[in-house]
């Protein structure tokens, strides 16, 4: 339209009601021009007949006729504009599926460049030009093209939604603000837009932060899987090494056993062959003598017989007395037992190596554990550093706070654990009774509760100087080779494992497996009663020293 606009003023041919080029232009008595249909519809909807431009009121509705001069000028303007539109339309982008279309284009619809909130309509580049040139249209609010501009109009009053009702949290028009929402709080859409945009920005930042945290968690899980795989590979390699060594030891023991038995049997066979050979030689000599004796006994020559008898030495004793010689079957009893005993010793040595390695591994999860005085039974005495506890044989007056054990002579640690692994060591040397383990945070601290996993306790104990038990349901009696002086406690929260070991011998005492942990766990200690001083030694939380 630029060529047509260079000859004719475009503002002269725009209807102030529809803001488009005149269609059947008519002139009001005040001199202002409008589309015939636009001014007729305007007066039909108004209470009085008034010029939309100068607001002049007509007592009688004018009988308007088409202004032929302006109509001819508009026709020339339209022809020129259509020629230019035809030449430039090929240069404009034809709309694609899903794009907003120009509301003015006839025939092939072009892609809308902007949408006008005041009109409301969407315009391609050609039909947008009046909004860029005409002074009245420049005041209109243009936005990126959007569909369904009718959604931006108030369905009740057919006016542009310009305000936001903060009371009802909805968009309203000017009429809504003075009619249906007159007592409500309003702000311009732009103000609410800026506020909501800021909130969305913060929300987006929060979401991005959550995404980042989850990416970090994914990385953490992946690292955990990698570490777990490394541990699994290391355990498999160690298992293969141990079982290969045991297999070789068994095979070697079997070969040595067979060689020993074969060697003994060969020696026995050689001894037997030597005996047989000697006996066969004597038999041969005796047969020879028997033959001579038989021949001599048949002789009838008295002189010859008497002379030969002296040379035969018939009355001489035999070369060897075999009556005392015995040759019983060789016994191999105990040979296999000794071989298996040697294999057992090898297995014991290998087990000792494994237990030492396992103890070193769990000691890497050592936690700094200290006793919590707020949980201690009033009869217990704690050291200042929170590392020792013993029964004082006197009940102190202390606040009966919810955390404190009232009847059970025990105490919990300050530290709690709800994930991962942890380990601590406790010296039990010199005691005749004690309990040791971990407990749920929610255990009953005011009554004498059975110490079992069902009640939230996983512990072992010493009773009556030499009775070791695992506090299960029912209790499990433990057979230990030697009394432990220092007990290690290891917990793997995710695996549901609580293990106890003799630190000095690296021997496993007992393990609770397949436990279900759903809340915080705390180390649990009970030095038991004073027992007239027999059990006065303290339980001591020892610093972990890797062997």
Short mmCIF file of N, CA and C in Angstrom, two decimals, residues 41-190:
data_model
loop_
_atom_site.label_atom_id
_atom_site.label_comp_id
_atom_site.label_asym_id
_atom_site.label_seq_id
_atom_site.Cartn_x
_atom_site.Cartn_y
_atom_site.Cartn_z
N UNK A 41 -24.97 0.42 12.59
CA UNK A 41 -24.90 -0.52 13.72
C UNK A 41 -24.58 0.22 15.01
N UNK A 42 -23.73 1.25 14.89
CA UNK A 42 -23.37 2.04 16.08
C UNK A 42 -24.60 2.72 16.68
N UNK A 43 -25.40 3.37 15.79
CA UNK A 43 -26.60 4.06 16.29
C UNK A 43 -27.65 3.08 16.78
N UNK A 44 -27.67 1.87 16.21
CA UNK A 44 -28.63 0.86 16.65
C UNK A 44 -28.35 0.40 18.08
N UNK A 45 -27.08 0.44 18.49
CA UNK A 45 -26.70 -0.06 19.83
C UNK A 45 -26.61 1.04 20.86
N UNK A 46 -26.74 2.29 20.43
CA UNK A 46 -26.62 3.41 21.37
C UNK A 46 -28.02 3.92 21.74
N UNK A 47 -28.04 4.58 22.89
CA UNK A 47 -29.32 5.14 23.37
C UNK A 47 -29.72 6.39 22.59
N UNK A 48 -28.71 7.11 22.07
CA UNK A 48 -29.02 8.34 21.33
C UNK A 48 -28.16 8.42 20.09
N UNK A 49 -28.60 9.25 19.16
CA UNK A 49 -27.91 9.39 17.88
C UNK A 49 -26.81 10.43 18.04
N UNK A 50 -25.56 9.97 18.04
CA UNK A 50 -24.41 10.84 18.34
C UNK A 50 -23.27 10.48 17.42
N UNK A 51 -22.50 11.49 17.00
CA UNK A 51 -21.33 11.25 16.15
C UNK A 51 -20.23 10.63 17.00
N UNK A 52 -19.69 9.48 16.57
CA UNK A 52 -18.63 8.83 17.33
C UNK A 52 -17.36 9.68 17.42
N UNK A 53 -17.19 10.67 16.48
CA UNK A 53 -15.95 11.45 16.45
C UNK A 53 -16.07 12.71 17.30
N UNK A 54 -17.03 13.55 16.98
CA UNK A 54 -17.13 14.84 17.66
C UNK A 54 -18.17 14.85 18.76
N UNK A 55 -18.89 13.72 18.93
CA UNK A 55 -19.89 13.56 19.98
C UNK A 55 -21.12 14.50 19.82
N UNK A 56 -21.31 15.07 18.61
CA UNK A 56 -22.49 15.91 18.37
C UNK A 56 -23.73 15.03 18.35
N UNK A 57 -24.74 15.49 19.07
CA UNK A 57 -25.97 14.71 19.20
C UNK A 57 -27.00 15.24 18.18
N UNK A 58 -27.67 14.30 17.48
CA UNK A 58 -28.70 14.65 16.50
C UNK A 58 -30.05 14.26 17.08
N UNK A 59 -30.92 15.23 17.13
CA UNK A 59 -32.24 14.97 17.72
C UNK A 59 -33.03 13.98 16.87
N UNK A 60 -32.82 14.06 15.54
CA UNK A 60 -33.47 13.12 14.62
C UNK A 60 -32.37 12.35 13.88
N UNK A 61 -32.56 11.06 13.80
CA UNK A 61 -31.55 10.24 13.14
C UNK A 61 -31.47 10.63 11.67
N UNK A 62 -30.30 11.07 11.20
CA UNK A 62 -30.15 11.54 9.81
C UNK A 62 -30.37 10.41 8.81
N UNK A 63 -30.88 10.80 7.66
CA UNK A 63 -31.03 9.84 6.57
C UNK A 63 -29.78 9.93 5.72
N UNK A 64 -28.86 9.01 5.92
CA UNK A 64 -27.52 9.06 5.31
C UNK A 64 -27.52 8.38 3.95
N UNK A 65 -26.85 9.04 3.02
CA UNK A 65 -26.67 8.47 1.70
C UNK A 65 -25.18 8.35 1.38
N UNK A 66 -24.88 7.44 0.47
CA UNK A 66 -23.47 7.21 0.11
C UNK A 66 -22.90 8.45 -0.53
N UNK A 67 -21.72 8.87 -0.10
CA UNK A 67 -21.01 10.02 -0.64
C UNK A 67 -20.29 9.54 -1.90
N UNK A 68 -20.80 9.90 -3.05
CA UNK A 68 -20.26 9.37 -4.31
C UNK A 68 -18.83 9.81 -4.54
N UNK A 69 -18.48 11.04 -4.15
CA UNK A 69 -17.12 11.52 -4.38
C UNK A 69 -16.13 10.68 -3.57
N UNK A 70 -16.42 10.55 -2.29
CA UNK A 70 -15.50 9.76 -1.45
C UNK A 70 -15.50 8.31 -1.90
N UNK A 71 -16.66 7.81 -2.32
CA UNK A 71 -16.73 6.42 -2.78
C UNK A 71 -15.83 6.19 -3.97
N UNK A 72 -15.81 7.17 -4.93
CA UNK A 72 -14.92 7.04 -6.09
C UNK A 72 -13.46 7.10 -5.67
N UNK A 73 -13.15 8.00 -4.76
CA UNK A 73 -11.77 8.11 -4.28
C UNK A 73 -11.34 6.81 -3.58
N UNK A 74 -12.27 6.24 -2.80
CA UNK A 74 -11.95 4.98 -2.10
C UNK A 74 -11.74 3.87 -3.12
N UNK A 75 -12.54 3.88 -4.19
CA UNK A 75 -12.40 2.84 -5.21
C UNK A 75 -11.04 2.92 -5.86
N UNK A 76 -10.60 4.17 -6.17
CA UNK A 76 -9.26 4.32 -6.75
C UNK A 76 -8.19 3.86 -5.76
N UNK A 77 -8.41 4.24 -4.51
CA UNK A 77 -7.43 3.85 -3.49
C UNK A 77 -7.35 2.32 -3.36
N UNK A 78 -8.53 1.66 -3.38
CA UNK A 78 -8.55 0.20 -3.25
C UNK A 78 -7.86 -0.46 -4.45
N UNK A 79 -8.13 0.09 -5.68
CA UNK A 79 -7.50 -0.51 -6.85
C UNK A 79 -5.99 -0.43 -6.76
N UNK A 80 -5.50 0.73 -6.38
CA UNK A 80 -4.05 0.91 -6.29
C UNK A 80 -3.47 0.01 -5.19
N UNK A 81 -4.18 -0.06 -4.07
CA UNK A 81 -3.70 -0.88 -2.96
C UNK A 81 -3.68 -2.35 -3.33
N UNK A 82 -4.73 -2.79 -4.10
CA UNK A 82 -4.77 -4.20 -4.49
C UNK A 82 -3.64 -4.54 -5.44
N UNK A 83 -3.30 -3.56 -6.35
CA UNK A 83 -2.18 -3.81 -7.27
C UNK A 83 -0.88 -3.99 -6.50
N UNK A 84 -0.66 -3.11 -5.51
CA UNK A 84 0.57 -3.21 -4.72
C UNK A 84 0.56 -4.45 -3.85
N UNK A 85 -0.63 -4.79 -3.32
CA UNK A 85 -0.73 -5.99 -2.50
C UNK A 85 -0.42 -7.22 -3.32
N UNK A 86 -0.89 -7.20 -4.61
CA UNK A 86 -0.63 -8.34 -5.47
C UNK A 86 0.85 -8.50 -5.75
N UNK A 87 1.55 -7.34 -5.91
CA UNK A 87 2.98 -7.42 -6.23
C UNK A 87 3.81 -7.80 -5.01
N UNK A 88 3.30 -7.45 -3.81
CA UNK A 88 4.11 -7.72 -2.60
C UNK A 88 3.71 -9.01 -1.89
N UNK A 89 2.47 -9.51 -2.24
CA UNK A 89 2.02 -10.71 -1.52
C UNK A 89 2.92 -11.90 -1.79
N UNK A 90 3.49 -11.94 -3.00
CA UNK A 90 4.37 -13.06 -3.32
C UNK A 90 5.63 -13.04 -2.48
N UNK A 91 5.98 -11.81 -2.00
CA UNK A 91 7.18 -11.72 -1.18
C UNK A 91 6.90 -12.06 0.27
N UNK A 92 5.58 -11.99 0.68
CA UNK A 92 5.26 -12.30 2.06
C UNK A 92 5.18 -13.82 2.25
N UNK A 93 5.35 -14.20 3.45
CA UNK A 93 5.39 -15.62 3.78
C UNK A 93 3.99 -16.18 3.83
N UNK A 94 3.73 -17.22 3.04
CA UNK A 94 2.45 -17.91 3.07
C UNK A 94 2.37 -18.69 4.37
N UNK A 95 1.21 -18.69 5.01
CA UNK A 95 1.06 -19.35 6.32
C UNK A 95 1.24 -20.85 6.19
N UNK A 96 1.70 -21.43 7.27
CA UNK A 96 1.87 -22.88 7.38
C UNK A 96 0.87 -23.40 8.40
N UNK A 97 0.63 -24.71 8.37
CA UNK A 97 -0.32 -25.28 9.34
C UNK A 97 0.11 -24.96 10.78
N UNK A 98 -0.86 -24.51 11.58
CA UNK A 98 -0.56 -24.20 12.97
C UNK A 98 -0.22 -22.76 13.22
N UNK A 99 0.05 -21.96 12.14
CA UNK A 99 0.39 -20.56 12.31
C UNK A 99 -0.88 -19.70 12.31
N UNK A 100 -0.77 -18.50 12.90
CA UNK A 100 -1.89 -17.58 12.96
C UNK A 100 -2.07 -16.92 11.59
N UNK A 101 -3.31 -16.86 11.12
CA UNK A 101 -3.60 -16.30 9.79
C UNK A 101 -4.10 -14.86 9.91
N UNK A 102 -3.88 -14.14 8.82
CA UNK A 102 -4.37 -12.76 8.73
C UNK A 102 -5.89 -12.79 8.62
N UNK A 103 -6.57 -11.97 9.42
CA UNK A 103 -8.04 -11.93 9.41
C UNK A 103 -8.60 -11.13 8.25
N UNK A 104 -7.78 -10.32 7.56
CA UNK A 104 -8.25 -9.43 6.51
C UNK A 104 -8.07 -10.05 5.12
N UNK A 105 -7.05 -10.87 4.96
CA UNK A 105 -6.74 -11.45 3.65
C UNK A 105 -7.94 -12.23 3.12
N UNK A 106 -8.20 -12.06 1.82
CA UNK A 106 -9.20 -12.85 1.13
C UNK A 106 -8.47 -13.79 0.19
N UNK A 107 -9.05 -14.94 -0.07
CA UNK A 107 -8.36 -15.91 -0.90
C UNK A 107 -7.31 -16.63 -0.06
N UNK A 108 -6.05 -16.58 -0.57
CA UNK A 108 -4.96 -17.22 0.17
C UNK A 108 -4.63 -16.41 1.41
N UNK A 109 -4.75 -17.03 2.55
CA UNK A 109 -4.46 -16.35 3.81
C UNK A 109 -2.97 -16.34 4.06
N UNK A 110 -2.44 -15.13 4.34
CA UNK A 110 -1.02 -15.00 4.66
C UNK A 110 -0.79 -15.11 6.16
N UNK A 111 0.44 -15.36 6.53
CA UNK A 111 0.82 -15.47 7.94
C UNK A 111 0.69 -14.12 8.62
N UNK A 112 0.03 -14.10 9.79
CA UNK A 112 -0.12 -12.86 10.54
C UNK A 112 1.21 -12.46 11.16
N UNK A 113 1.49 -11.15 11.09
CA UNK A 113 2.73 -10.63 11.66
C UNK A 113 2.49 -10.13 13.08
N UNK A 114 1.30 -9.55 13.32
CA UNK A 114 0.95 -9.04 14.63
C UNK A 114 -0.54 -9.23 14.86
N UNK A 115 -0.91 -9.25 16.13
CA UNK A 115 -2.33 -9.23 16.51
C UNK A 115 -2.58 -7.96 17.29
N UNK A 116 -3.74 -7.31 17.03
CA UNK A 116 -4.11 -6.06 17.71
C UNK A 116 -5.17 -6.37 18.76
N UNK A 117 -4.84 -5.98 20.01
CA UNK A 117 -5.77 -6.22 21.11
C UNK A 117 -6.93 -5.24 21.11
N UNK A 118 -6.79 -4.09 20.41
CA UNK A 118 -7.85 -3.10 20.40
C UNK A 118 -8.87 -3.38 19.30
N UNK A 119 -8.46 -4.00 18.21
CA UNK A 119 -9.39 -4.17 17.09
C UNK A 119 -10.55 -5.14 17.33
N UNK A 120 -10.41 -6.35 17.81
CA UNK A 120 -9.22 -7.20 17.85
C UNK A 120 -9.13 -8.01 16.56
N UNK A 121 -7.94 -8.12 16.01
CA UNK A 121 -7.74 -8.86 14.77
C UNK A 121 -6.25 -9.09 14.59
N UNK A 122 -5.94 -10.04 13.69
CA UNK A 122 -4.55 -10.34 13.36
C UNK A 122 -4.30 -9.91 11.93
N UNK A 123 -3.07 -9.36 11.66
CA UNK A 123 -2.77 -8.75 10.37
C UNK A 123 -1.47 -9.28 9.82
N UNK A 124 -1.48 -9.49 8.50
CA UNK A 124 -0.22 -9.79 7.81
C UNK A 124 0.54 -8.48 7.62
N UNK A 125 1.65 -8.55 6.94
CA UNK A 125 2.49 -7.35 6.80
C UNK A 125 1.75 -6.24 6.05
N UNK A 126 1.01 -6.60 5.01
CA UNK A 126 0.31 -5.58 4.21
C UNK A 126 -0.80 -4.92 5.01
N UNK A 127 -1.62 -5.75 5.64
CA UNK A 127 -2.78 -5.20 6.35
C UNK A 127 -2.41 -4.62 7.72
N UNK A 128 -1.18 -4.82 8.13
CA UNK A 128 -0.74 -4.23 9.39
C UNK A 128 -0.29 -2.78 9.18
N UNK A 129 0.00 -2.40 7.92
CA UNK A 129 0.59 -1.09 7.67
C UNK A 129 -0.22 0.08 8.21
N UNK A 130 -1.56 0.07 8.16
CA UNK A 130 -2.30 1.21 8.75
C UNK A 130 -1.99 1.40 10.23
N UNK A 131 -1.75 0.33 10.95
CA UNK A 131 -1.42 0.45 12.38
C UNK A 131 -0.05 1.06 12.59
N UNK A 132 0.78 0.99 11.57
CA UNK A 132 2.13 1.55 11.68
C UNK A 132 2.20 2.98 11.19
N UNK A 133 1.13 3.42 10.41
CA UNK A 133 1.17 4.76 9.82
C UNK A 133 0.14 5.70 10.44
N UNK A 134 -1.07 5.22 10.58
CA UNK A 134 -2.14 6.10 11.05
C UNK A 134 -1.92 6.45 12.52
N UNK A 135 -2.03 7.74 12.83
CA UNK A 135 -1.75 8.21 14.19
C UNK A 135 -2.71 7.60 15.20
N UNK A 136 -4.00 7.44 14.81
CA UNK A 136 -4.96 6.87 15.75
C UNK A 136 -4.68 5.39 15.99
N UNK A 137 -4.24 4.67 14.94
CA UNK A 137 -4.01 3.24 15.06
C UNK A 137 -2.70 2.92 15.77
N UNK A 138 -1.77 3.88 15.76
CA UNK A 138 -0.49 3.63 16.41
C UNK A 138 -0.64 3.45 17.92
N UNK A 139 -1.78 3.98 18.43
CA UNK A 139 -1.99 3.85 19.87
C UNK A 139 -2.51 2.47 20.27
N UNK A 140 -2.85 1.67 19.27
CA UNK A 140 -3.35 0.33 19.59
C UNK A 140 -2.22 -0.57 20.11
N UNK A 141 -2.62 -1.56 20.88
CA UNK A 141 -1.63 -2.47 21.48
C UNK A 141 -1.44 -3.68 20.58
N UNK A 142 -0.23 -3.77 20.02
CA UNK A 142 0.11 -4.89 19.14
C UNK A 142 0.94 -5.92 19.90
N UNK A 143 0.63 -7.18 19.62
CA UNK A 143 1.40 -8.27 20.24
C UNK A 143 1.74 -9.29 19.17
N UNK A 144 2.61 -10.25 19.52
CA UNK A 144 2.91 -11.34 18.59
C UNK A 144 1.61 -12.06 18.26
N UNK A 145 1.49 -12.54 17.04
CA UNK A 145 0.20 -13.11 16.60
C UNK A 145 -0.29 -14.24 17.50
N UNK A 146 -1.56 -14.16 17.86
CA UNK A 146 -2.19 -15.20 18.67
C UNK A 146 -3.55 -15.51 18.07
N UNK A 147 -3.99 -16.75 18.27
CA UNK A 147 -5.30 -17.13 17.79
C UNK A 147 -6.35 -16.84 18.87
N UNK A 148 -7.59 -16.95 18.47
CA UNK A 148 -8.70 -16.80 19.40
C UNK A 148 -8.63 -15.48 20.18
N UNK A 149 -8.53 -14.39 19.43
CA UNK A 149 -8.52 -13.08 20.10
C UNK A 149 -9.82 -12.82 20.84
N UNK A 150 -10.88 -13.57 20.45
CA UNK A 150 -12.13 -13.37 21.17
C UNK A 150 -12.01 -13.81 22.63
N UNK A 151 -11.01 -14.69 22.92
CA UNK A 151 -10.80 -15.09 24.30
C UNK A 151 -10.29 -13.95 25.15
N UNK A 152 -9.80 -12.89 24.50
CA UNK A 152 -9.30 -11.73 25.23
C UNK A 152 -10.41 -10.70 25.46
N UNK A 153 -11.59 -11.07 25.04
CA UNK A 153 -12.72 -10.17 25.23
C UNK A 153 -13.62 -10.71 26.35
N UNK A 154 -14.19 -9.83 27.08
CA UNK A 154 -15.11 -10.20 28.16
C UNK A 154 -16.36 -10.81 27.53
N UNK A 155 -16.68 -12.02 27.91
CA UNK A 155 -17.82 -12.71 27.32
C UNK A 155 -19.15 -12.08 27.73
N UNK A 156 -19.14 -11.35 28.83
CA UNK A 156 -20.38 -10.74 29.32
C UNK A 156 -20.62 -9.36 28.72
N UNK A 157 -19.56 -8.55 28.60
CA UNK A 157 -19.72 -7.17 28.14
C UNK A 157 -19.09 -6.91 26.78
N UNK A 158 -18.46 -7.93 26.19
CA UNK A 158 -17.83 -7.80 24.88
C UNK A 158 -16.83 -6.65 24.85
N UNK A 159 -16.09 -6.50 25.95
CA UNK A 159 -15.04 -5.49 26.05
C UNK A 159 -13.70 -6.17 26.29
N UNK A 160 -12.63 -5.47 25.96
CA UNK A 160 -11.28 -6.01 26.13
C UNK A 160 -11.00 -6.26 27.60
N UNK A 161 -10.40 -7.42 27.89
CA UNK A 161 -9.98 -7.74 29.26
C UNK A 161 -8.72 -6.95 29.57
N UNK A 162 -8.87 -5.91 30.39
CA UNK A 162 -7.76 -5.00 30.66
C UNK A 162 -7.29 -5.02 32.11
N UNK A 163 -8.10 -5.57 33.01
CA UNK A 163 -7.79 -5.54 34.44
C UNK A 163 -7.73 -6.95 35.00
N UNK A 164 -7.07 -7.05 36.16
CA UNK A 164 -7.01 -8.33 36.87
C UNK A 164 -7.61 -8.15 38.24
N UNK A 165 -8.64 -8.93 38.54
CA UNK A 165 -9.28 -8.88 39.85
C UNK A 165 -8.51 -9.78 40.80
N UNK A 166 -7.81 -9.19 41.75
CA UNK A 166 -7.00 -9.95 42.69
C UNK A 166 -7.89 -10.70 43.68
N UNK A 167 -9.10 -10.19 43.88
CA UNK A 167 -10.01 -10.85 44.82
C UNK A 167 -10.46 -12.19 44.26
N UNK A 168 -10.89 -12.19 42.99
CA UNK A 168 -11.38 -13.42 42.36
C UNK A 168 -10.32 -14.11 41.51
N UNK A 169 -9.14 -13.49 41.41
CA UNK A 169 -8.05 -14.06 40.63
C UNK A 169 -8.50 -14.37 39.20
N UNK A 170 -9.05 -13.33 38.53
CA UNK A 170 -9.51 -13.51 37.17
C UNK A 170 -9.35 -12.21 36.40
N UNK A 171 -9.32 -12.31 35.07
CA UNK A 171 -9.20 -11.13 34.22
C UNK A 171 -10.60 -10.57 33.94
N UNK A 172 -10.72 -9.25 33.97
CA UNK A 172 -12.02 -8.59 33.78
C UNK A 172 -11.85 -7.38 32.87
N UNK A 173 -13.00 -6.88 32.36
CA UNK A 173 -12.98 -5.66 31.55
C UNK A 173 -13.33 -4.46 32.42
N UNK A 174 -13.34 -3.27 31.82
CA UNK A 174 -13.63 -2.06 32.57
C UNK A 174 -15.04 -2.06 33.16
N UNK A 175 -15.98 -2.58 32.39
CA UNK A 175 -17.35 -2.62 32.89
C UNK A 175 -17.48 -3.57 34.07
N UNK A 176 -16.75 -4.68 34.04
CA UNK A 176 -16.77 -5.62 35.17
C UNK A 176 -16.32 -4.93 36.45
N UNK A 177 -15.32 -4.04 36.32
CA UNK A 177 -14.75 -3.41 37.50
C UNK A 177 -15.73 -2.46 38.18
N UNK A 178 -16.72 -1.93 37.41
CA UNK A 178 -17.69 -1.00 38.01
C UNK A 178 -19.05 -1.64 38.24
N UNK A 179 -19.21 -2.88 37.74
CA UNK A 179 -20.49 -3.55 37.92
C UNK A 179 -20.35 -4.77 38.85
N UNK A 180 -19.88 -5.88 38.30
CA UNK A 180 -19.85 -7.14 39.05
C UNK A 180 -18.75 -7.17 40.11
N UNK A 181 -17.66 -6.43 39.91
CA UNK A 181 -16.50 -6.52 40.82
C UNK A 181 -16.18 -5.17 41.46
N UNK A 182 -17.16 -4.33 41.63
CA UNK A 182 -16.86 -2.96 42.04
C UNK A 182 -16.21 -2.87 43.42
N UNK A 183 -16.43 -3.84 44.29
CA UNK A 183 -15.82 -3.78 45.64
C UNK A 183 -14.50 -4.55 45.71
N UNK A 184 -14.07 -5.07 44.60
CA UNK A 184 -12.86 -5.90 44.60
C UNK A 184 -11.60 -5.07 44.37
N UNK A 185 -10.47 -5.73 44.56
CA UNK A 185 -9.18 -5.07 44.33
C UNK A 185 -8.71 -5.37 42.91
N UNK A 186 -8.34 -4.31 42.18
CA UNK A 186 -7.93 -4.47 40.78
C UNK A 186 -6.53 -3.93 40.56
N UNK A 187 -5.89 -4.53 39.57
CA UNK A 187 -4.61 -3.98 39.08
C UNK A 187 -4.62 -4.14 37.57
N UNK A 188 -3.86 -3.31 36.86
CA UNK A 188 -3.77 -3.50 35.42
C UNK A 188 -3.19 -4.87 35.09
N UNK A 189 -3.58 -5.40 33.94
CA UNK A 189 -3.06 -6.70 33.53
C UNK A 189 -1.54 -6.71 33.48
N UNK A 190 -0.96 -5.61 33.04
CA UNK A 190 0.48 -5.55 32.92
C UNK A 190 1.15 -5.68 34.29
#
